[in-house]
Every structure is written in structure tokens, then in C-alpha cells.
mmCIF file of C-alpha atoms in Angstrom:
data_model
loop_
_atom_site.group_PDB
_atom_site.id
_atom_site.type_symbol
_atom_site.label_atom_id
_atom_site.label_comp_id
_atom_site.label_asym_id
_atom_site.label_seq_id
_atom_site.Cartn_x
_atom_site.Cartn_y
_atom_site.Cartn_z
ATOM 1 C CA UNK A 20 0.000 0.001 0.000
ATOM 2 C CA UNK A 21 2.716 2.466 1.011
ATOM 3 C CA UNK A 22 4.889 1.300 -1.857
ATOM 4 C CA UNK A 23 2.082 2.007 -4.372
ATOM 5 C CA UNK A 24 1.525 5.457 -2.909
ATOM 6 C CA UNK A 25 5.225 6.336 -3.078
ATOM 7 C CA UNK A 26 5.394 4.978 -6.662
ATOM 8 C CA UNK A 27 2.462 7.242 -7.678
ATOM 9 C CA UNK A 28 4.059 10.275 -6.016
ATOM 10 C CA UNK A 29 7.380 9.505 -7.684
ATOM 11 C CA UNK A 30 5.691 9.105 -11.076
ATOM 12 C CA UNK A 31 3.850 12.454 -10.653
ATOM 13 C CA UNK A 32 7.138 14.156 -9.694
ATOM 14 C CA UNK A 33 8.891 12.672 -12.766
ATOM 15 C CA UNK A 34 6.074 13.962 -15.007
ATOM 16 C CA UNK A 35 6.345 17.443 -13.459
ATOM 17 C CA UNK A 36 10.109 17.416 -13.948
ATOM 18 C CA UNK A 37 9.673 16.398 -17.600
ATOM 19 C CA UNK A 38 7.194 19.254 -18.120
ATOM 20 C CA UNK A 39 9.644 21.724 -16.595
ATOM 21 C CA UNK A 40 12.494 20.434 -18.790
ATOM 22 C CA UNK A 41 10.400 21.023 -21.945
ATOM 23 C CA UNK A 42 9.732 24.662 -21.010
ATOM 24 C CA UNK A 43 12.064 27.412 -22.296
ATOM 25 C CA UNK A 44 15.074 28.329 -20.159
ATOM 26 C CA UNK A 45 13.715 31.763 -19.201
ATOM 27 C CA UNK A 46 10.166 30.572 -18.472
ATOM 28 C CA UNK A 47 10.403 31.171 -14.700
ATOM 29 C CA UNK A 48 11.652 34.720 -15.219
ATOM 30 C CA UNK A 49 8.884 35.403 -17.757
ATOM 31 C CA UNK A 50 6.279 34.072 -15.336
ATOM 32 C CA UNK A 51 7.612 36.282 -12.518
ATOM 33 C CA UNK A 52 7.601 39.272 -14.871
ATOM 34 C CA UNK A 53 3.952 38.690 -15.890
ATOM 35 C CA UNK A 54 2.923 38.295 -12.224
ATOM 36 C CA UNK A 55 4.742 41.516 -11.336
ATOM 37 C CA UNK A 56 3.077 43.364 -14.232
ATOM 38 C CA UNK A 57 -0.381 42.150 -13.136
ATOM 39 C CA UNK A 58 0.314 43.267 -9.556
ATOM 40 C CA UNK A 59 1.641 46.601 -10.794
ATOM 41 C CA UNK A 60 -1.478 47.124 -12.942
ATOM 42 C CA UNK A 61 -3.714 46.268 -9.959
ATOM 43 C CA UNK A 62 -1.899 48.810 -7.763
ATOM 44 C CA UNK A 63 -2.207 51.388 -10.570
ATOM 45 C CA UNK A 64 -5.980 50.800 -10.794
ATOM 46 C CA UNK A 65 -6.323 51.073 -6.983
ATOM 47 C CA UNK A 66 -4.402 54.369 -6.989
ATOM 48 C CA UNK A 67 -6.600 55.748 -9.798
ATOM 49 C CA UNK A 68 -9.759 54.731 -7.906
ATOM 50 C CA UNK A 69 -8.564 56.530 -4.770
ATOM 51 C CA UNK A 70 -7.617 59.586 -6.879
ATOM 52 C CA UNK A 71 -3.866 59.431 -6.238
ATOM 53 C CA UNK A 72 -0.988 59.731 -8.679
ATOM 54 C CA UNK A 73 0.399 56.190 -9.059
ATOM 55 C CA UNK A 74 3.972 57.317 -9.827
ATOM 56 C CA UNK A 75 4.132 59.261 -6.572
ATOM 57 C CA UNK A 76 2.620 56.368 -4.584
ATOM 58 C CA UNK A 77 5.066 53.889 -6.152
ATOM 59 C CA UNK A 78 8.098 56.122 -5.613
ATOM 60 C CA UNK A 79 7.237 56.676 -1.933
ATOM 61 C CA UNK A 80 8.138 53.064 -1.125
ATOM 62 C CA UNK A 81 11.503 53.195 -2.973
ATOM 63 C CA UNK A 82 14.775 54.737 -1.810
ATOM 64 C CA UNK A 83 16.469 57.655 -3.612
ATOM 65 C CA UNK A 84 19.374 55.420 -4.713
ATOM 66 C CA UNK A 85 16.951 52.901 -6.271
ATOM 67 C CA UNK A 86 15.079 55.619 -8.161
ATOM 68 C CA UNK A 87 18.316 57.132 -9.439
ATOM 69 C CA UNK A 88 19.620 53.696 -10.493
ATOM 70 C CA UNK A 89 16.417 52.779 -12.368
ATOM 71 C CA UNK A 90 16.270 56.232 -13.975
ATOM 72 C CA UNK A 91 19.805 55.823 -15.344
ATOM 73 C CA UNK A 92 19.021 52.269 -16.447
ATOM 74 C CA UNK A 93 15.911 53.409 -18.351
ATOM 75 C CA UNK A 94 17.892 56.137 -20.163
ATOM 76 C CA UNK A 95 20.625 53.667 -21.059
ATOM 77 C CA UNK A 96 18.104 51.044 -22.218
ATOM 78 C CA UNK A 97 16.320 53.237 -24.770
ATOM 79 C CA UNK A 98 18.588 56.100 -25.864
ATOM 80 C CA UNK A 99 17.214 58.366 -28.576
ATOM 81 C CA UNK A 100 19.739 58.273 -31.444
ATOM 82 C CA UNK A 101 17.843 60.994 -33.350
ATOM 83 C CA UNK A 102 16.476 60.718 -36.866
ATOM 84 C CA UNK A 103 18.501 58.528 -39.220
ATOM 85 C CA UNK A 104 15.981 57.357 -41.825
ATOM 86 C CA UNK A 105 12.299 56.505 -42.077
ATOM 87 C CA UNK A 106 12.793 52.746 -41.699
ATOM 88 C CA UNK A 107 14.542 53.187 -38.340
ATOM 89 C CA UNK A 108 11.991 55.770 -37.257
ATOM 90 C CA UNK A 109 9.113 53.381 -38.026
ATOM 91 C CA UNK A 110 10.895 50.501 -36.325
ATOM 92 C CA UNK A 111 11.375 52.597 -33.162
ATOM 93 C CA UNK A 112 7.680 53.502 -33.232
ATOM 94 C CA UNK A 113 6.756 49.823 -33.668
ATOM 95 C CA UNK A 114 8.997 48.850 -30.715
ATOM 96 C CA UNK A 115 7.455 51.576 -28.546
ATOM 97 C CA UNK A 116 3.861 50.620 -29.399
ATOM 98 C CA UNK A 117 4.385 46.874 -28.942
ATOM 99 C CA UNK A 118 6.201 47.553 -25.678
ATOM 100 C CA UNK A 119 3.062 49.256 -24.342
ATOM 101 C CA UNK A 120 0.802 46.276 -25.078
ATOM 102 C CA UNK A 121 -0.255 44.392 -21.957
ATOM 103 C CA UNK A 122 -1.809 40.939 -22.214
ATOM 104 C CA UNK A 123 -4.964 40.405 -20.170
ATOM 105 C CA UNK A 124 -4.348 36.953 -18.703
ATOM 106 C CA UNK A 125 -8.021 36.303 -17.810
ATOM 107 C CA UNK A 126 -9.291 37.068 -21.331
ATOM 108 C CA UNK A 127 -6.406 35.067 -22.846
ATOM 109 C CA UNK A 128 -7.204 32.009 -20.705
ATOM 110 C CA UNK A 129 -10.966 32.272 -21.348
ATOM 111 C CA UNK A 130 -10.349 32.445 -25.109
ATOM 112 C CA UNK A 131 -7.968 29.474 -24.923
ATOM 113 C CA UNK A 132 -10.573 27.396 -23.060
ATOM 114 C CA UNK A 133 -13.334 28.425 -25.482
ATOM 115 C CA UNK A 134 -11.418 27.693 -28.716
ATOM 116 C CA UNK A 135 -9.644 24.532 -27.556
ATOM 117 C CA UNK A 136 -7.365 23.111 -30.269
ATOM 118 C CA UNK A 137 -8.310 25.899 -32.699
ATOM 119 C CA UNK A 138 -6.475 28.340 -30.391
ATOM 120 C CA UNK A 139 -3.176 27.001 -31.813
ATOM 121 C CA UNK A 140 -3.660 27.296 -35.594
ATOM 122 C CA UNK A 141 -1.582 25.396 -38.105
ATOM 123 C CA UNK A 142 0.107 26.700 -41.256
ATOM 124 C CA UNK A 143 -3.001 26.357 -43.470
ATOM 125 C CA UNK A 144 -5.591 27.590 -40.954
ATOM 126 C CA UNK A 145 -7.406 30.889 -41.344
ATOM 127 C CA UNK A 146 -7.439 32.874 -38.100
ATOM 128 C CA UNK A 147 -10.624 34.753 -37.207
ATOM 129 C CA UNK A 148 -10.365 36.913 -34.096
ATOM 130 C CA UNK A 149 -14.099 37.547 -33.772
ATOM 131 C CA UNK A 150 -15.360 40.609 -31.910
ATOM 132 C CA UNK A 151 -12.980 43.335 -30.770
ATOM 133 C CA UNK A 152 -13.925 44.958 -27.462
ATOM 134 C CA UNK A 153 -14.945 48.628 -27.483
ATOM 135 C CA UNK A 154 -12.345 49.380 -24.798
ATOM 136 C CA UNK A 155 -9.602 48.045 -27.120
ATOM 137 C CA UNK A 156 -10.936 50.193 -29.987
ATOM 138 C CA UNK A 157 -11.068 53.259 -27.710
ATOM 139 C CA UNK A 158 -7.491 52.582 -26.600
ATOM 140 C CA UNK A 159 -6.321 52.336 -30.213
ATOM 141 C CA UNK A 160 -8.178 55.533 -31.179
ATOM 142 C CA UNK A 161 -6.663 57.395 -28.202
ATOM 143 C CA UNK A 162 -3.186 56.215 -29.217
ATOM 144 C CA UNK A 163 -3.705 57.379 -32.822
ATOM 145 C CA UNK A 164 -4.940 60.772 -31.548
ATOM 146 C CA UNK A 165 -1.864 61.047 -29.308
ATOM 147 C CA UNK A 166 0.406 60.291 -32.288
ATOM 148 C CA UNK A 167 -1.333 62.976 -34.382
ATOM 149 C CA UNK A 168 -0.954 65.637 -31.656
ATOM 150 C CA UNK A 169 2.688 64.659 -31.102
ATOM 151 C CA UNK A 170 3.389 64.819 -34.848
ATOM 152 C CA UNK A 171 1.776 68.274 -35.075
ATOM 153 C CA UNK A 172 4.263 69.630 -32.520
ATOM 154 C CA UNK A 173 7.248 68.538 -34.627
ATOM 155 C CA UNK A 174 6.309 70.531 -37.724
ATOM 156 C CA UNK A 175 7.850 73.989 -37.987
ATOM 157 C CA UNK A 176 7.465 76.658 -40.627
ATOM 158 C CA UNK A 177 10.473 76.955 -42.886
ATOM 159 C CA UNK A 178 11.438 80.144 -44.667
ATOM 160 C CA UNK A 179 9.779 80.556 -48.056
ATOM 161 C CA UNK A 180 12.132 81.364 -50.946
ATOM 162 C CA UNK A 181 10.486 83.163 -53.897
ATOM 163 C CA UNK A 182 13.291 82.319 -56.362
ATOM 164 C CA UNK A 183 13.155 78.550 -55.733
ATOM 165 C CA UNK A 184 12.000 76.297 -58.579
ATOM 166 C CA UNK A 185 8.373 75.183 -58.394
ATOM 167 C CA UNK A 186 8.452 71.408 -58.703
ATOM 168 C CA UNK A 187 5.265 70.598 -56.813
ATOM 169 C CA UNK A 188 1.518 70.577 -57.332
ATOM 170 C CA UNK A 189 0.348 71.018 -53.720
ATOM 171 C CA UNK A 190 1.728 71.391 -50.164
ATOM 172 C CA UNK A 191 1.968 67.661 -49.533
ATOM 173 C CA UNK A 192 3.821 67.081 -52.800
ATOM 174 C CA UNK A 193 6.124 69.999 -51.941
ATOM 175 C CA UNK A 194 7.063 68.381 -48.611
ATOM 176 C CA UNK A 195 7.653 65.038 -50.327
ATOM 177 C CA UNK A 196 9.912 66.657 -52.945
ATOM 178 C CA UNK A 197 11.858 68.441 -50.206
ATOM 179 C CA UNK A 198 12.411 65.142 -48.386
ATOM 180 C CA UNK A 199 13.576 63.503 -51.607
ATOM 181 C CA UNK A 200 15.930 66.409 -52.240
ATOM 182 C CA UNK A 201 17.279 66.240 -48.699
ATOM 183 C CA UNK A 202 18.072 62.518 -48.876
ATOM 184 C CA UNK A 203 18.858 61.936 -52.560
ATOM 185 C CA UNK A 204 19.695 65.389 -53.896
ATOM 186 C CA UNK A 205 23.462 64.855 -53.799
ATOM 187 C CA UNK A 206 23.100 61.721 -55.944
ATOM 188 C CA UNK A 207 20.716 63.182 -58.522
ATOM 189 C CA UNK A 208 22.307 66.627 -58.900
ATOM 190 C CA UNK A 209 24.286 65.756 -62.049
ATOM 191 C CA UNK A 210 21.279 64.075 -63.723
ATOM 192 C CA UNK A 211 19.141 67.136 -62.954
ATOM 193 C CA UNK A 212 21.728 69.501 -64.457
ATOM 194 C CA UNK A 213 21.986 67.336 -67.594
ATOM 195 C CA UNK A 214 18.202 67.390 -68.004
ATOM 196 C CA UNK A 215 18.118 71.171 -67.620
ATOM 197 C CA UNK A 216 20.937 71.641 -70.186
ATOM 198 C CA UNK A 217 19.412 69.095 -72.547
ATOM 199 C CA UNK A 218 22.531 66.949 -72.593
ATOM 200 C CA UNK A 219 20.996 63.940 -70.829
ATOM 201 C CA UNK A 220 21.435 60.582 -72.537
#
């Protein structure tokens, strides 16, 4: 009787160990991170309900050295290299937006239980997400609005030159031509001069 019980316990432990060995190496750290994020979000919601600023509440429990250390770490982690080209600019925006996405564990688990095997689609399966919640749509709309207001702040009026060649049909086309000139003007200067002289091949 005792031998059977110990054999069952041993078998269960072996199965658990096998499950753990199949998981990725950083699974424990990821799990801790998700738990911390959920707790952090809960504390944020509690602070908002009580009408307090969450950043102030959170910083009250930390020491000055910790805050300084994490502030330096955050600056080092995501330094702003400035504008290089549009591809890098878009990639930085993509990284920032995806970094803000938080997975709702309850909704994720409910959807996984509801869909069953269809939750993990194969290569030939067509994925249908179904209904999108209004809160998610509102969040997306707010983010787009924020991007538009931020973009509006970056534009500045440049001096208008009367003698400059008119190579545009409207304001938007003018801006596009200026961008092209700024990035590719040095490479196309000779071709442009040849076209103007009429000596182009």
C-alpha cells in the first residue's frame, strides 16, 4: 500500500520534472515578470480609484538610490539616437507601441478554453479573431490621436524662398519633394543639371 503510494508520487514528480524540462530556459523569469506586471497594474488601478498619482505612490516606497539607479538604467536602455531614416523611425515607433501592449491573462485564458485546439492554428488555418472589445478600440483611437498631436508639434514653418524652382503641385507634394531632395539630392544633382541643359542621354 505504502509502496504504491510512493510509486504514484514519484511518477507524478517525474512527469512534473519532464514538463519543466520542456519549457524554455527563461520561463520562470517570464512568469515572474507577468505576475509583477499584473500586480503593478492592480496597484495602478487602486491608486486611480482613490484619486492618487500612481507614480508618486510607487516612488514613496523606494529609496532615492533605487530611483536614481532605475532612472539611469531606463535612459541607457532606450537612448534616442535621433532621426537617421524613415525605416529606423518606423521601427522605433513599432517597438514603442508593442512595448506598451499588456496581455490580459483572464481574457487570454478564457479564449484558450473556449477555442480549444483551434487556439493554436496550423500553417493552413485561417485565423478569425471575432469581436474586438470597445475598450480596445477606444485605446487604439486614443493612441492614434496622441500620435497625431505629437506629430503636429514637430512641424515647424520653414522660410519661403520666392526664387526657388516650383516642382510641386500642392503642399503635400512639396514636402515630399523636399524630403527627396534632402536625402537623394546629392546623388541626382548631375542628372538634374543634364536634363536642364538638354545633354541627358
